[in-house]
C-alpha positions as a Markdown table, in Angstrom:
| # | Residue | x | y | z |
|---|---|---|---|---|
| 1 | Met | 0.0 | 0.0 | 0.0 |
| 2 | Lys | 1.4 | 3.4 | -1.0 |
| 3 | Leu | 0.0 | 6.7 | 0.3 |
| 4 | Gln | 1.2 | 10.0 | -0.8 |
| 5 | Thr | -0.2 | 13.2 | 0.6 |
| 6 | Met | 1.0 | 16.6 | 1.6 |
| 7 | His | 1.3 | 15.2 | 5.1 |
| 8 | Gly | 4.2 | 12.7 | 4.4 |
| 9 | Glu | 4.5 | 9.7 | 2.1 |
| 10 | Phe | 4.7 | 6.0 | 3.1 |
| 11 | Asp | 4.8 | 2.6 | 1.6 |
| 12 | Ile | 3.9 | -0.6 | 3.5 |
| 13 | Glu | 4.8 | -4.0 | 2.1 |
| 14 | Val | 4.6 | -7.4 | 3.8 |
| 15 | Tyr | 7.2 | -10.1 | 3.1 |
| 16 | Gly | 6.5 | -13.2 | 5.2 |
| 17 | Ser | 7.1 | -12.2 | 8.8 |
| 18 | Ile | 8.4 | -8.7 | 7.9 |
| 19 | Ile | 6.3 | -5.6 | 7.7 |
| 20 | Lys | 8.4 | -3.2 | 5.7 |
| 21 | Val | 7.6 | 0.5 | 6.0 |
| 22 | Val | 9.3 | 3.3 | 4.0 |
| 23 | Leu | 8.7 | 6.9 | 5.1 |
| 24 | Arg | 9.5 | 9.9 | 2.9 |
| 25 | Gly | 9.2 | 13.6 | 3.5 |
| 26 | Gly | 8.0 | 15.6 | 6.4 |
| 27 | Phe | 5.0 | 14.3 | 8.4 |
| 28 | Asn | 2.3 | 16.0 | 10.4 |
| 29 | Asp | -0.5 | 14.5 | 12.5 |
| 30 | Ile | -2.7 | 13.6 | 9.5 |
| 31 | Gly | 0.1 | 11.6 | 7.8 |
| 32 | Ala | 1.1 | 10.0 | 11.1 |
| 33 | Lys | -2.5 | 8.9 | 11.9 |
| 34 | Ala | -2.9 | 7.5 | 8.4 |
| 35 | Leu | 0.3 | 5.5 | 8.8 |
| 36 | Ala | -0.8 | 4.2 | 12.2 |
| 37 | Val | -4.1 | 3.0 | 10.9 |
| 38 | Glu | -2.5 | 1.1 | 8.0 |
| 39 | Leu | 0.2 | -0.4 | 10.2 |
| 40 | Lys | -2.4 | -1.6 | 12.7 |
| 41 | Asn | -4.3 | -3.3 | 9.9 |
| 42 | Asn | -1.2 | -5.1 | 8.8 |
| 43 | Val | -0.3 | -6.1 | 12.3 |
| 44 | Lys | -3.8 | -7.4 | 12.9 |
| 45 | Ala | -3.5 | -9.6 | 9.8 |
| 46 | Tyr | -0.9 | -11.7 | 11.6 |
| 47 | Gln | -3.6 | -12.9 | 14.0 |
| 48 | His | -1.2 | -13.2 | 17.0 |
| 49 | Ala | 1.6 | -14.8 | 15.0 |
| 50 | Pro | 5.1 | -13.4 | 15.6 |
| 51 | Phe | 6.2 | -10.7 | 13.2 |
| 52 | Thr | 8.9 | -8.1 | 12.7 |
| 53 | Ile | 9.0 | -4.6 | 11.4 |
| 54 | Met | 11.6 | -2.9 | 9.2 |
| 55 | Met | 11.2 | 0.9 | 9.0 |
| 56 | Asn | 13.3 | 2.7 | 6.4 |
| 57 | Leu | 13.6 | 6.3 | 7.6 |
| 58 | Leu | 16.4 | 7.3 | 5.3 |
| 59 | Ala | 14.2 | 9.8 | 3.4 |
| 60 | Phe | 12.2 | 10.8 | 6.5 |
| 61 | Asp | 12.6 | 14.6 | 7.0 |
| 62 | Gly | 11.1 | 14.7 | 10.5 |
| 63 | Gly | 7.7 | 15.7 | 11.8 |
| 64 | Thr | 5.6 | 18.0 | 13.9 |
| 65 | Pro | 5.4 | 17.3 | 17.7 |
| 66 | Glu | 2.0 | 15.6 | 17.0 |
| 67 | Val | 3.8 | 13.0 | 14.8 |
| 68 | Phe | 5.9 | 11.9 | 17.8 |
| 69 | Ala | 2.8 | 11.8 | 20.0 |
| 70 | Glu | 1.1 | 9.6 | 17.5 |
| 71 | Ser | 4.2 | 7.4 | 17.3 |
| 72 | Glu | 4.2 | 7.1 | 21.1 |
| 73 | Ser | 0.5 | 6.0 | 21.1 |
| 74 | Phe | 1.1 | 3.5 | 18.3 |
| 75 | Asn | 4.2 | 2.0 | 19.9 |
| 76 | Ala | 2.3 | 1.6 | 23.2 |
| 77 | Trp | -0.3 | -0.3 | 21.3 |
| 78 | Leu | 2.4 | -2.3 | 19.5 |
| 79 | Asn | 3.8 | -3.4 | 22.8 |
| 80 | Asn | 0.7 | -5.6 | 23.3 |
| 81 | Thr | 1.2 | -7.5 | 20.0 |
| 82 | Asn | 3.5 | -10.3 | 19.0 |
| 83 | Met | 6.1 | -8.1 | 17.4 |
| 84 | Val | 9.4 | -9.8 | 18.2 |
| 85 | Ala | 11.9 | -7.4 | 16.6 |
| 86 | Lys | 12.1 | -4.0 | 14.9 |
| 87 | Ala | 14.8 | -2.8 | 12.6 |
| 88 | Leu | 15.0 | 1.0 | 12.2 |
| 89 | Ile | 17.1 | 2.3 | 9.3 |
| 90 | Phe | 18.3 | 5.8 | 10.2 |
| 91 | Thr | 21.5 | 7.7 | 9.4 |
| 92 | Ser | 20.7 | 10.9 | 11.2 |
| 93 | Pro | 22.0 | 10.9 | 14.8 |
| 94 | Ala | 19.8 | 13.9 | 15.6 |
| 95 | Leu | 16.6 | 12.1 | 14.4 |
| 96 | Ile | 17.5 | 9.0 | 16.4 |
| 97 | Ala | 18.1 | 11.1 | 19.5 |
| 98 | Ile | 14.8 | 12.9 | 19.1 |
| 99 | Glu | 12.9 | 9.7 | 18.4 |
| 100 | Arg | 14.4 | 8.0 | 21.5 |
| 101 | Ile | 13.5 | 10.9 | 23.8 |
| 102 | Leu | 9.9 | 11.5 | 22.5 |
| 103 | Val | 8.8 | 7.9 | 21.9 |
| 104 | Lys | 9.5 | 6.3 | 25.3 |
| 105 | Ser | 7.0 | 3.4 | 24.6 |
| 106 | Lys | 9.7 | 1.9 | 22.4 |
| 107 | Ala | 12.0 | 1.2 | 25.4 |
| 108 | Pro | 10.8 | -2.4 | 25.9 |
| 109 | Gln | 11.0 | -3.3 | 22.2 |
| 110 | Asn | 13.7 | -5.4 | 20.6 |
| 111 | Ile | 15.1 | -2.6 | 18.3 |
| 112 | Arg | 18.3 | -2.4 | 16.4 |
| 113 | Tyr | 19.5 | 0.5 | 14.2 |
| 114 | Phe | 20.9 | 0.1 | 10.8 |
| 115 | Asp | 22.2 | 2.3 | 7.9 |
| 116 | Asn | 20.8 | 0.0 | 5.1 |
| 117 | Glu | 18.0 | -2.3 | 4.4 |
| 118 | Asp | 20.1 | -5.4 | 3.5 |
| 119 | Asp | 21.7 | -5.6 | 7.0 |
| 120 | Ala | 18.4 | -4.9 | 8.7 |
| 121 | Gln | 16.6 | -7.6 | 6.7 |
| 122 | Ile | 19.4 | -10.2 | 7.5 |
| 123 | Trp | 19.1 | -9.4 | 11.2 |
| 124 | Leu | 15.3 | -9.7 | 11.1 |
| 125 | His | 15.4 | -13.0 | 9.3 |
| 126 | Glu | 18.0 | -14.4 | 11.6 |
| 127 | Tyr | 16.0 | -13.2 | 14.6 |
| 128 | Ile | 12.7 | -14.6 | 13.5 |
| 129 | Asp | 14.4 | -18.0 | 12.6 |
| 130 | Glu | 16.0 | -18.1 | 16.1 |
| 131 | Phe | 12.6 | -17.2 | 17.7 |
| 132 | His | 10.8 | -20.0 | 15.8 |
| 133 | Ser | 13.6 | -22.6 | 16.7 |
| 134 | Lys | 13.1 | -21.8 | 20.4 |
| 135 | Leu | 9.4 | -22.5 | 20.1 |
| 136 | Ala | 10.0 | -25.9 | 18.4 |
């Protein structure tokens, strides 16, 4: 699903146990809420099965304070799902710092930061494989 508005642009694709999200541009509350709705729908489709999220934020230009409030609310909801790992692809130390300070609900999540999708995807696949082998 691809949504392009004046409020930020995002793509969401699902590959097996990975929900891949790409953000582009600057976001406001309208774009952030639209993203949260679509992500929740994708998460609910797993019907309590374990899944991972890969968020590519390389073209994310930031957002209004409401964006980070929406992210806080979404991540609090996400903490009650079967997400087992999240890879965030960021290269801006400033945005990483802002995100860590303003979205405290991410603290209990299994998050790793990457500078490219390939490494993030390898880590997510390895993590989900290890997770499944522990259940076997």
